[in-house]
XYZ file of C-alpha atoms in Angstrom:
662
model
C 4.403 -22.203 9.373
C 0.686 -22.558 10.127
C -0.156 -19.666 7.787
C 1.853 -21.227 4.957
C 0.115 -24.569 5.466
C -3.308 -22.891 5.406
C -2.333 -21.050 2.213
C -1.148 -24.269 0.581
C -4.335 -26.076 1.593
C -6.464 -23.221 0.278
C -4.689 -23.331 -3.061
C -5.105 -27.113 -3.152
C -8.864 -26.754 -2.781
C -8.936 -23.941 -5.337
C -7.247 -26.247 -7.860
C -10.396 -28.364 -7.888
C -12.401 -25.281 -8.889
C -10.130 -24.655 -11.881
C -10.996 -27.889 -13.712
C -14.830 -27.585 -13.962
C -14.750 -24.323 -15.997
C -12.539 -26.010 -18.607
C -14.967 -28.942 -18.863
C -17.866 -26.517 -19.226
C -15.978 -24.538 -21.859
C -15.474 -27.708 -23.909
C -19.133 -28.728 -23.880
C -20.213 -25.170 -24.692
C -17.804 -25.076 -27.633
C -19.098 -28.422 -28.963
C -22.696 -27.213 -28.559
C -22.048 -24.466 -31.115
C -22.110 -27.114 -33.857
C -24.267 -29.728 -32.097
C -27.022 -28.210 -29.973
C -28.365 -31.598 -28.893
C -25.112 -32.415 -27.085
C -26.224 -30.368 -24.045
C -29.368 -32.411 -23.535
C -32.481 -31.109 -21.791
C -33.547 -29.889 -18.355
C -30.824 -29.619 -15.697
C -28.237 -31.148 -18.050
C -28.413 -28.028 -20.204
C -27.428 -25.801 -17.269
C -23.728 -24.971 -17.518
C -22.890 -24.501 -13.848
C -20.742 -25.663 -10.932
C -22.256 -26.964 -7.687
C -20.599 -27.311 -4.267
C -22.062 -29.364 -1.405
C -20.876 -30.053 2.129
C -21.393 -33.199 4.206
C -20.100 -32.259 7.646
C -21.081 -35.558 9.223
C -18.985 -37.625 6.802
C -16.400 -34.842 6.186
C -16.975 -34.817 2.427
C -16.656 -31.781 0.134
C -18.324 -32.369 -3.270
C -17.746 -30.281 -6.397
C -19.879 -31.031 -9.444
C -20.006 -29.598 -12.969
C -22.210 -30.254 -15.967
C -19.274 -30.162 -18.352
C -18.171 -32.610 -21.012
C -17.382 -35.396 -18.558
C -14.805 -38.179 -18.947
C -14.923 -41.650 -20.424
C -13.229 -44.589 -18.721
C -10.233 -44.087 -20.988
C -10.100 -40.373 -20.079
C -10.078 -41.199 -16.371
C -7.139 -43.533 -16.821
C -5.270 -41.135 -19.076
C -5.865 -37.911 -17.104
C -5.944 -39.125 -13.506
C -4.341 -42.518 -13.418
C -0.864 -41.743 -14.740
C 0.651 -40.146 -11.663
C -1.112 -42.489 -9.263
C 0.317 -45.384 -11.224
C 3.878 -44.305 -12.048
C 4.628 -41.350 -9.769
C 6.081 -38.101 -11.043
C 9.134 -39.548 -12.788
C 7.486 -39.643 -16.229
C 6.259 -36.095 -15.817
C 9.683 -34.793 -14.807
C 11.322 -36.692 -17.662
C 9.042 -35.170 -20.308
C 9.330 -31.700 -18.785
C 13.128 -31.883 -19.023
C 12.947 -32.956 -22.662
C 10.379 -30.469 -23.957
C 10.204 -27.702 -21.355
C 6.504 -27.325 -22.139
C 4.606 -26.203 -19.058
C 1.308 -27.210 -20.672
C 2.363 -30.854 -20.266
C 1.402 -30.570 -16.630
C -2.269 -30.630 -17.521
C -1.819 -33.977 -19.241
C -0.525 -35.584 -16.064
C -3.007 -34.124 -13.600
C -0.465 -32.473 -11.302
C -2.935 -29.763 -10.321
C -5.537 -32.350 -9.425
C -3.176 -34.268 -7.165
C -2.631 -31.254 -4.934
C -6.005 -32.209 -3.448
C -4.187 -34.775 -1.299
C -2.796 -31.926 0.767
C -6.219 -31.851 2.420
C -7.695 -35.272 1.606
C -7.049 -38.909 2.517
C -9.320 -40.337 -0.138
C -10.853 -38.939 -3.357
C -13.653 -40.168 -5.599
C -14.160 -38.855 -9.138
C -17.553 -39.739 -10.628
C -17.887 -38.874 -14.327
C -20.333 -39.364 -17.170
C -19.518 -38.647 -20.808
C -22.199 -38.686 -23.519
C -20.263 -41.417 -25.304
C -19.775 -43.760 -22.340
C -21.280 -45.106 -19.120
C -20.894 -43.484 -15.701
C -17.650 -44.487 -13.938
C -16.037 -43.956 -10.548
C -12.294 -43.338 -10.168
C -10.975 -43.616 -6.598
C -7.570 -43.413 -4.966
C -5.852 -42.823 -1.645
C -2.730 -41.410 -3.346
C -0.801 -44.493 -2.312
C 0.364 -45.360 -5.812
C -2.824 -47.265 -6.683
C -6.239 -46.378 -8.095
C -9.408 -48.188 -9.087
C -11.999 -47.521 -11.800
C -15.357 -49.227 -11.908
C -18.726 -48.735 -13.527
C -20.927 -46.650 -11.241
C -24.161 -48.455 -10.431
C -24.829 -47.101 -6.952
C -24.541 -43.307 -7.132
C -27.129 -40.912 -8.473
C -26.905 -40.652 -12.294
C -25.138 -37.434 -13.270
C -26.657 -37.160 -16.712
C -23.403 -35.588 -17.898
C -20.403 -34.056 -16.184
C -18.084 -34.806 -13.287
C -18.388 -34.838 -9.494
C -15.316 -34.808 -7.227
C -15.838 -36.049 -3.671
C -13.021 -34.987 -1.375
C -12.867 -36.952 1.891
C -11.173 -34.334 4.053
C -8.569 -34.997 6.712
C -9.314 -34.045 10.291
C -6.885 -31.092 10.154
C -8.664 -29.736 7.042
C -12.086 -29.497 8.656
C -12.126 -25.703 8.089
C -13.192 -26.428 4.495
C -16.454 -27.837 5.793
C -17.451 -24.337 6.886
C -19.569 -22.352 4.434
C -17.839 -19.083 5.282
C -14.382 -20.457 4.429
C -15.608 -21.865 1.126
C -17.215 -18.559 0.186
C -13.947 -16.749 0.913
C -12.031 -19.331 -1.109
C -14.273 -18.890 -4.150
C -14.185 -15.108 -3.824
C -10.375 -15.084 -3.733
C -9.614 -17.561 -6.499
C -12.691 -18.000 -8.718
C -14.842 -14.879 -8.388
C -14.683 -14.037 -12.099
C -15.160 -17.505 -13.633
C -17.657 -17.358 -16.527
C -19.965 -20.043 -15.143
C -22.058 -19.701 -11.982
C -20.631 -21.389 -8.874
C -23.484 -22.455 -6.587
C -23.127 -23.478 -2.959
C -25.782 -25.585 -1.204
C -25.975 -23.063 1.620
C -27.911 -23.197 4.846
C -29.941 -20.383 6.337
C -32.385 -19.898 9.168
C -35.993 -18.958 8.398
C -39.053 -18.273 10.517
C -41.628 -21.070 10.242
C -45.144 -21.270 11.679
C -45.722 -24.578 13.507
C -48.657 -25.821 15.630
C -48.422 -24.693 19.245
C -48.174 -27.363 21.983
C -51.425 -28.376 23.740
C -50.131 -27.254 27.132
C -49.142 -23.860 25.782
C -52.557 -23.429 24.177
C -54.447 -24.171 27.416
C -52.256 -21.791 29.397
C -52.921 -19.011 26.947
C -56.667 -19.569 27.168
C -56.622 -19.424 30.949
C -54.420 -16.359 31.204
C -56.234 -14.119 28.718
C -59.594 -13.641 27.159
C -59.751 -13.360 23.451
C -61.819 -10.543 21.985
C -64.459 -11.363 19.449
C -62.463 -9.574 16.783
C -59.404 -11.732 17.476
C -61.570 -14.833 17.438
C -62.846 -13.912 14.017
C -59.253 -13.638 12.809
C -58.612 -17.224 13.908
C -61.627 -18.521 12.030
C -61.527 -19.641 8.417
C -64.218 -18.906 5.835
C -66.394 -21.759 7.123
C -66.423 -20.317 10.627
C -64.139 -22.989 12.019
C -61.323 -21.987 14.359
C -57.813 -22.464 13.045
C -55.263 -24.235 15.288
C -52.953 -21.952 17.240
C -49.413 -21.690 15.893
C -46.023 -20.386 16.986
C -42.972 -19.090 15.106
C -39.758 -21.072 15.347
C -36.336 -20.910 13.655
C -35.718 -23.643 11.130
C -32.615 -24.400 9.045
C -33.216 -24.748 5.318
C -30.916 -25.169 2.324
C -30.905 -23.543 -1.079
C -28.460 -22.848 -3.894
C -26.511 -19.598 -3.459
C -24.521 -18.063 -6.325
C -21.027 -17.129 -5.113
C -19.562 -15.422 -8.192
C -22.006 -12.768 -9.347
C -19.384 -10.098 -10.247
C -19.084 -9.656 -13.997
C -15.673 -9.462 -15.649
C -15.970 -6.008 -17.212
C -12.385 -6.132 -18.520
C -13.513 -8.661 -21.135
C -15.794 -6.037 -22.689
C -14.821 -3.234 -25.024
C -13.779 -0.185 -22.919
C -16.078 1.986 -25.045
C -19.066 -0.087 -23.922
C -18.362 0.258 -20.183
C -19.839 3.308 -18.442
C -18.258 5.361 -15.649
C -20.929 4.074 -13.290
C -20.033 0.469 -14.127
C -16.333 1.126 -13.469
C -17.116 2.678 -10.089
C -19.533 -0.106 -9.251
C -16.976 -2.734 -10.222
C -14.416 -1.008 -8.033
C -16.779 -1.376 -5.101
C -14.287 -0.561 -2.354
C -14.340 3.144 -3.238
C -17.243 5.481 -3.934
C -15.089 7.353 -6.445
C -11.813 6.799 -8.262
C -9.447 9.405 -9.649
C -8.822 7.559 -12.912
C -8.689 4.145 -14.514
C -7.036 2.434 -17.462
C -8.847 -0.352 -19.314
C -6.717 -1.887 -22.039
C -5.830 -4.997 -24.031
C -2.222 -6.050 -24.646
C -1.326 -8.082 -27.718
C 1.858 -9.720 -28.915
C 3.847 -12.560 -27.359
C 1.566 -12.462 -24.323
C -2.033 -11.340 -24.609
C -4.027 -10.076 -21.668
C -6.746 -7.653 -20.636
C -6.455 -5.404 -17.606
C -8.186 -2.704 -15.605
C -6.121 -0.399 -13.368
C -7.589 2.046 -10.838
C -6.036 5.055 -9.113
C -7.750 5.649 -5.728
C -8.484 9.259 -4.645
C -6.072 8.959 -1.730
C -3.473 6.540 -0.426
C -4.729 3.855 2.001
C -4.003 4.535 5.664
C -1.785 1.494 6.018
C 0.226 2.092 2.829
C 3.542 2.573 4.629
C 2.722 0.108 7.415
C 2.386 -2.709 4.875
C 5.028 -1.489 2.421
C 7.375 -4.384 3.138
C 4.641 -7.013 3.346
C 5.263 -9.278 0.358
C 1.690 -10.613 0.405
C -0.009 -7.224 0.489
C -0.914 -6.154 -3.039
C -3.925 -4.598 -4.699
C -3.421 -5.797 -8.276
C -4.271 -9.412 -9.021
C -3.327 -11.749 -11.865
C -5.975 -14.118 -13.234
C -5.559 -16.821 -15.851
C -8.895 -17.491 -17.545
C -10.669 -15.825 -14.585
C -8.828 -18.006 -12.028
C -6.761 -16.109 -9.459
C -3.019 -16.847 -9.623
C -0.904 -14.123 -8.032
C -0.892 -10.606 -6.607
C 2.784 -9.702 -7.021
C 2.858 -7.863 -10.334
C 3.684 -4.237 -9.555
C 6.775 -2.780 -7.872
C 6.470 -1.384 -4.356
C 6.311 2.233 -5.488
C 3.073 1.490 -7.395
C 1.496 -0.587 -4.630
C -1.263 2.011 -4.109
C -2.827 1.092 -7.477
C -5.715 -1.361 -7.585
C -7.076 -3.577 -10.320
C -6.642 -6.885 -12.069
C -5.199 -8.568 -15.135
C -6.585 -11.590 -16.961
C -4.693 -13.657 -19.544
C -5.655 -16.617 -21.675
C -2.072 -17.064 -22.917
C -0.548 -18.409 -19.729
C -0.801 -22.121 -18.862
C -3.381 -22.805 -16.171
C -2.629 -26.441 -15.378
C 0.519 -25.652 -13.398
C 1.287 -24.987 -9.786
C 1.073 -21.336 -8.828
C 4.722 -21.353 -7.797
C 5.811 -22.450 -11.290
C 3.460 -20.019 -13.022
C 4.748 -17.119 -10.933
C 8.235 -17.850 -12.328
C 7.020 -18.027 -15.916
C 9.098 -15.931 -18.342
C 5.966 -14.296 -19.762
C 5.296 -12.612 -16.422
C 8.328 -10.361 -16.944
C 6.777 -9.101 -20.175
C 3.438 -8.586 -18.445
C 5.036 -6.618 -15.608
C 6.841 -4.292 -18.025
C 3.649 -3.548 -19.931
C 1.702 -3.004 -16.711
C 4.244 -0.546 -15.312
C 4.269 1.393 -18.573
C 0.457 1.589 -18.631
C 0.335 2.586 -14.959
C 2.813 5.427 -15.469
C 0.942 6.573 -18.585
C -2.252 6.729 -16.542
C -0.568 8.781 -13.809
C 0.881 11.121 -16.448
C -2.603 11.562 -17.894
C -3.913 12.597 -14.482
C -1.091 15.111 -14.193
C -1.745 16.429 -17.690
C -5.439 16.939 -16.995
C -4.589 19.240 -14.087
C -1.902 21.161 -16.011
C -1.874 23.692 -18.833
C -1.981 21.989 -22.224
C 1.304 23.633 -23.192
C 3.085 22.223 -20.138
C 2.439 18.506 -20.225
C 5.202 16.899 -18.186
C 6.786 13.522 -17.755
C 7.445 14.003 -14.045
C 4.109 13.957 -12.223
C 5.150 15.059 -8.737
C 4.223 18.683 -7.993
C 5.163 21.236 -5.362
C 4.554 24.844 -4.430
C 7.097 27.460 -5.490
C 8.092 30.973 -4.466
C 6.218 32.435 -7.449
C 3.438 29.878 -7.998
C 0.941 31.741 -5.777
C 0.063 28.595 -3.845
C -0.557 26.458 -6.948
C 1.173 23.109 -7.422
C 3.815 23.086 -10.150
C 5.642 20.253 -11.920
C 9.363 20.135 -12.617
C 8.687 20.521 -16.321
C 6.799 23.732 -15.661
C 9.613 24.944 -13.413
C 12.204 24.275 -16.131
C 10.091 26.033 -18.746
C 10.151 29.189 -16.571
C 13.859 29.115 -15.676
C 15.852 32.279 -16.288
C 18.273 32.464 -19.179
C 21.586 30.972 -18.126
C 20.160 29.201 -15.053
C 21.689 25.729 -14.861
C 20.335 24.413 -11.531
C 16.904 23.649 -10.118
C 16.739 25.572 -6.830
C 14.897 24.131 -3.845
C 14.737 24.494 -0.071
C 13.535 22.043 2.589
C 11.673 22.772 5.807
C 8.615 22.079 7.928
C 6.094 24.326 6.148
C 5.660 26.720 3.229
C 4.966 29.560 5.650
C 8.286 28.993 7.424
C 10.236 28.602 4.186
C 8.870 31.792 2.644
C 10.642 33.817 5.366
C 13.946 31.964 5.100
C 17.053 34.223 4.752
C 18.409 31.774 2.154
C 15.873 33.108 -0.370
C 16.754 36.807 -0.124
C 19.058 37.193 -3.137
C 17.161 34.544 -5.126
C 13.922 36.467 -4.768
C 15.665 39.750 -5.503
C 17.109 38.331 -8.741
C 13.753 36.787 -9.709
C 14.719 33.099 -9.392
C 12.043 30.524 -8.560
C 12.646 28.144 -5.643
C 10.736 24.900 -4.956
C 9.386 24.401 -1.423
C 9.980 20.857 -0.118
C 7.894 20.828 3.065
C 7.143 17.104 3.392
C 9.637 14.912 5.323
C 9.648 12.388 2.466
C 11.060 15.109 0.190
C 14.321 14.972 2.150
C 14.673 11.273 1.401
C 13.715 11.833 -2.245
C 16.426 14.441 -2.784
C 19.112 12.093 -1.505
C 18.570 10.013 -4.655
C 17.187 12.505 -7.191
C 20.381 14.191 -8.367
C 19.155 15.751 -11.614
C 16.216 16.025 -13.979
C 16.302 16.808 -17.703
C 20.053 17.537 -17.445
C 19.418 20.098 -14.699
C 21.076 19.480 -11.346
C 19.238 20.095 -8.067
C 20.701 22.706 -5.736
C 19.607 23.069 -2.114
C 19.846 26.830 -1.502
C 20.692 26.212 2.173
C 23.844 24.294 1.221
C 27.194 25.217 -0.224
C 27.583 25.485 -3.989
C 24.904 28.084 -4.775
C 25.925 29.927 -7.948
C 24.180 33.198 -8.822
C 26.797 34.671 -11.118
C 30.090 36.347 -10.295
C 30.638 40.001 -9.479
C 33.725 42.100 -10.208
C 33.812 43.099 -6.532
C 33.930 39.536 -5.163
C 37.702 39.409 -4.828
C 37.783 42.920 -3.391
C 35.162 42.084 -0.753
C 36.903 38.844 0.179
C 40.163 40.728 0.710
C 38.419 43.521 2.623
C 36.865 41.109 5.155
C 39.791 38.692 5.333
C 40.739 39.733 8.889
C 37.183 39.343 10.190
C 36.540 35.930 8.567
C 39.887 34.556 9.791
C 39.356 35.884 13.332
C 35.738 34.690 13.504
C 36.663 31.182 12.328
C 39.293 30.872 15.064
C 36.778 31.969 17.706
C 34.350 29.189 16.631
C 36.825 26.307 16.887
C 34.626 24.327 19.286
C 31.402 24.858 17.299
C 32.013 22.429 14.379
C 32.369 25.381 11.990
C 34.491 24.546 8.976
C 34.828 28.066 7.590
C 33.579 31.670 7.593
C 32.914 33.103 4.132
C 31.416 36.047 2.276
C 27.824 35.184 1.264
C 26.209 35.601 -2.153
C 22.701 34.662 -0.961
C 21.943 37.339 1.686
C 20.336 40.735 1.245
C 19.157 42.138 4.595
C 20.251 39.421 7.042
C 23.748 39.782 8.594
C 24.692 36.080 8.543
C 23.454 32.497 8.061
C 24.823 29.004 8.605
C 24.971 26.748 5.554
C 25.891 23.079 5.391
C 28.426 21.278 3.213
C 27.036 20.032 -0.104
C 26.850 16.331 0.784
C 25.794 16.535 4.436
C 22.343 16.496 5.980
C 20.414 19.743 5.791
C 19.210 21.388 9.009
C 15.739 19.987 8.319
C 17.103 16.464 7.787
C 19.117 16.701 11.011
C 15.918 17.469 12.902
C 14.088 14.587 11.215
C 16.850 12.104 12.056
C 17.150 13.290 15.665
C 13.494 12.364 16.154
C 14.142 8.754 15.078
C 14.191 6.320 17.986
C 16.711 3.823 16.634
C 19.072 6.157 14.778
C 22.718 5.116 14.872
C 24.687 7.918 16.643
C 27.807 7.077 14.613
C 25.909 7.497 11.332
C 24.308 10.687 12.604
C 27.713 12.182 13.389
C 29.074 11.062 10.013
C 26.167 12.481 7.994
C 26.016 15.776 9.878
C 27.901 17.973 7.409
C 30.434 20.667 8.198
C 28.867 24.036 8.924
C 29.926 27.239 7.208
C 29.100 30.701 8.559
C 28.326 33.059 5.690
C 28.353 36.813 6.372
C 26.707 39.658 4.485
C 29.477 42.214 3.647
C 26.947 44.988 3.010
C 25.247 44.715 6.404
C 26.143 47.510 8.918
C 26.629 45.052 11.792
C 29.174 43.036 9.808
C 31.016 46.182 8.684
C 31.209 47.451 12.269
C 32.495 44.093 13.510
C 35.201 44.152 10.843
C 36.428 47.552 12.013
C 36.437 46.565 15.688
C 38.290 43.304 15.070
C 40.943 45.164 13.089
C 41.340 47.718 15.911
C 41.294 45.255 18.841
C 41.051 41.483 18.180
C 40.941 40.801 21.955
C 37.855 42.929 22.623
C 35.611 40.753 24.901
C 32.462 42.581 23.884
C 33.139 41.740 20.224
C 33.716 38.067 21.124
C 30.396 37.911 22.976
C 28.598 39.670 20.137
C 29.968 37.375 17.441
C 29.096 34.299 19.532
C 25.542 35.569 19.954
C 25.283 36.295 16.228
C 26.476 32.791 15.362
C 23.864 31.230 17.664
C 21.186 33.515 16.211
C 22.231 32.515 12.681
C 21.998 28.832 13.661
C 18.491 29.358 14.993
C 17.351 31.349 11.923
C 18.913 28.746 9.614
C 16.626 26.095 11.210
C 19.318 24.242 13.181
C 18.656 22.870 16.667
C 20.752 24.673 19.296
C 22.912 22.404 21.436
C 22.724 24.776 24.426
C 19.527 26.884 24.383
C 20.231 28.153 27.920
C 23.515 29.725 26.859
C 21.780 31.372 23.900
C 18.983 32.881 26.029
C 21.486 34.094 28.634
C 23.366 35.999 25.928
C 20.086 37.503 24.707
C 19.262 38.754 28.221
C 22.771 40.193 28.595
C 22.240 42.059 25.339
C 18.921 43.404 26.607
C 20.628 44.635 29.793
C 23.190 46.448 27.701
C 20.550 48.135 25.550
C 18.740 49.320 28.719
C 21.962 50.608 30.326
C 21.673 48.034 33.116
C 24.917 47.017 34.741
C 26.097 43.532 33.725
C 26.719 42.903 37.438
C 23.092 43.608 38.397
C 21.456 40.593 40.087
C 17.924 39.451 40.731
C 16.446 40.879 43.934
C 16.131 38.342 46.749
C 12.588 37.355 47.666
C 11.501 38.379 51.199
C 9.943 35.482 53.098
C 6.746 36.016 55.146
C 6.344 34.655 58.695
C 4.089 31.813 57.467
C 6.634 30.767 54.866
C 9.380 30.743 57.553
C 7.264 28.494 59.801
C 6.595 26.107 56.886
C 10.291 25.986 56.076
C 11.183 25.250 59.734
C 8.589 22.493 59.945
C 9.836 20.909 56.736
C 13.438 20.998 58.027
C 12.428 19.428 61.358
C 10.515 16.665 59.594
C 13.488 15.954 57.351
C 15.832 15.751 60.371
C 13.433 13.346 62.115
C 13.279 11.070 59.042
C 17.053 11.046 58.819
C 17.425 10.008 62.493
C 14.760 7.339 62.047
C 16.671 5.802 59.148
C 19.842 5.669 61.273
């Protein structure tokens, strides 16, 4: 609640910085046909001045704009104070014109969020100097100003701040406020800022006498303290002294108002001061129903906190300005939140609350145009790093089985697809090195198909929603549904291994195996474990198991059925078929097939539920290959005399502790 109140108060103060530029714009426009209207000396300076009076808690904002007559003060500021908001609401309902708000001074009255009392001193060339004052209690007073300093021309707003708004009496807070909301206003905003300087002042008499007694001054030093007439200068000391001077707060130029052809690369990089280098930028002007100018930047790498702040509604890097006044930073969708830049429009109404402006129908048009320009810029970056003949619409790139380590787009992949290939083949895993050795790629490589390597965890999430591209469906080669063409021997092989597949499936009842099938993806590996088409892949299972707050019920639901695929041409599989046909109850065959299933799970990147059982079977297999009896046991370790004494002492101590507890 405190943060919202601070934000509201900040915007209330910023409202008072939005009016002076309009007054300055008016006088500058009139001066084009009447140069004498500006006057001479300080009056001719088109600027905004801010002063603080901490003692009296007054914040003053002054401009040298067109000023207001007595009638203007009544018309522009007196209406709401006199009749409330009913007239404003009534006219808004009739006309729906948001620009009406400026006529009633709604923006100005937000100042009472931070003030108890406000004075508006104004001088127009065609009238005397007047003071408008109100406590926002439904009453106001206007009188000729005979006691304040003559303004010459322009308006000064004196905001008598409430106690809880004292933060706006701090120079730092005001500088931040101007930087956030009014950094790109055309006219200089000057703050009467304080700073400490070193000043030479006469030293005290006591200090001077002590110095003379404690040290002797050399003749050379004495000469330095003498003036041209030979007289000694008084001794001085350096002290800190607070002085005040005008400090310009908005010295950044709005380069988006210039022609893009006239802005150099160095100026773009300098303007985008948060990075030493940018990948690309887009500087453009939009015309039509809504006109605006914008500059978009693509940083060389994503910010470190990109994902940490992804769901933070107030964290955005692209800002909306209306006539160089900051309005909003919620223009781009989340997936483009890494872009930086700004947009400035003269078409949108400025004299409205930010909440109302953020709901303006024109913003929808602006957002659409921005997104289109942003995507065009990203495509251009992709095109610049791609062959001219392969310019793609999908800018994400990956490494492939035949890309020799180079990144490749989906459009390039499709352009190289084999004749008759209908699916985009991909495989997911932890690294390219691991995926290159995957048994799932054996037949694909042999038949010269390209496979995309998805080695980033985010790729798994992407492929849950990216079903197809350019009418080509995605096919995970580690899942069911892989089609590489039919062979005339398929039915014959299926019939030949029917006994083995049926027997093996029954022996894996407790292993969550849905089926045992003949594989079309293996070449020199005896068997692999694939997952059902709509379940998690082995890689996704591992990712989800590492999540702290994963729902076990969802994990069980999304873990797809496993299918053991066997290679009918492999000698091990052929031998197992013959043995199962001869003796389905052979224990050695059961142990072998169980070990092969666990090995296939491991090679297929699944996490073993019982690693100890798997390693025990491996060691039993090693014993068999070395002609070691399965009954052979580990030799007992012979204890030394010292070890026996230590064991006896430990036992005695344990017995003593047990008795003591009783």
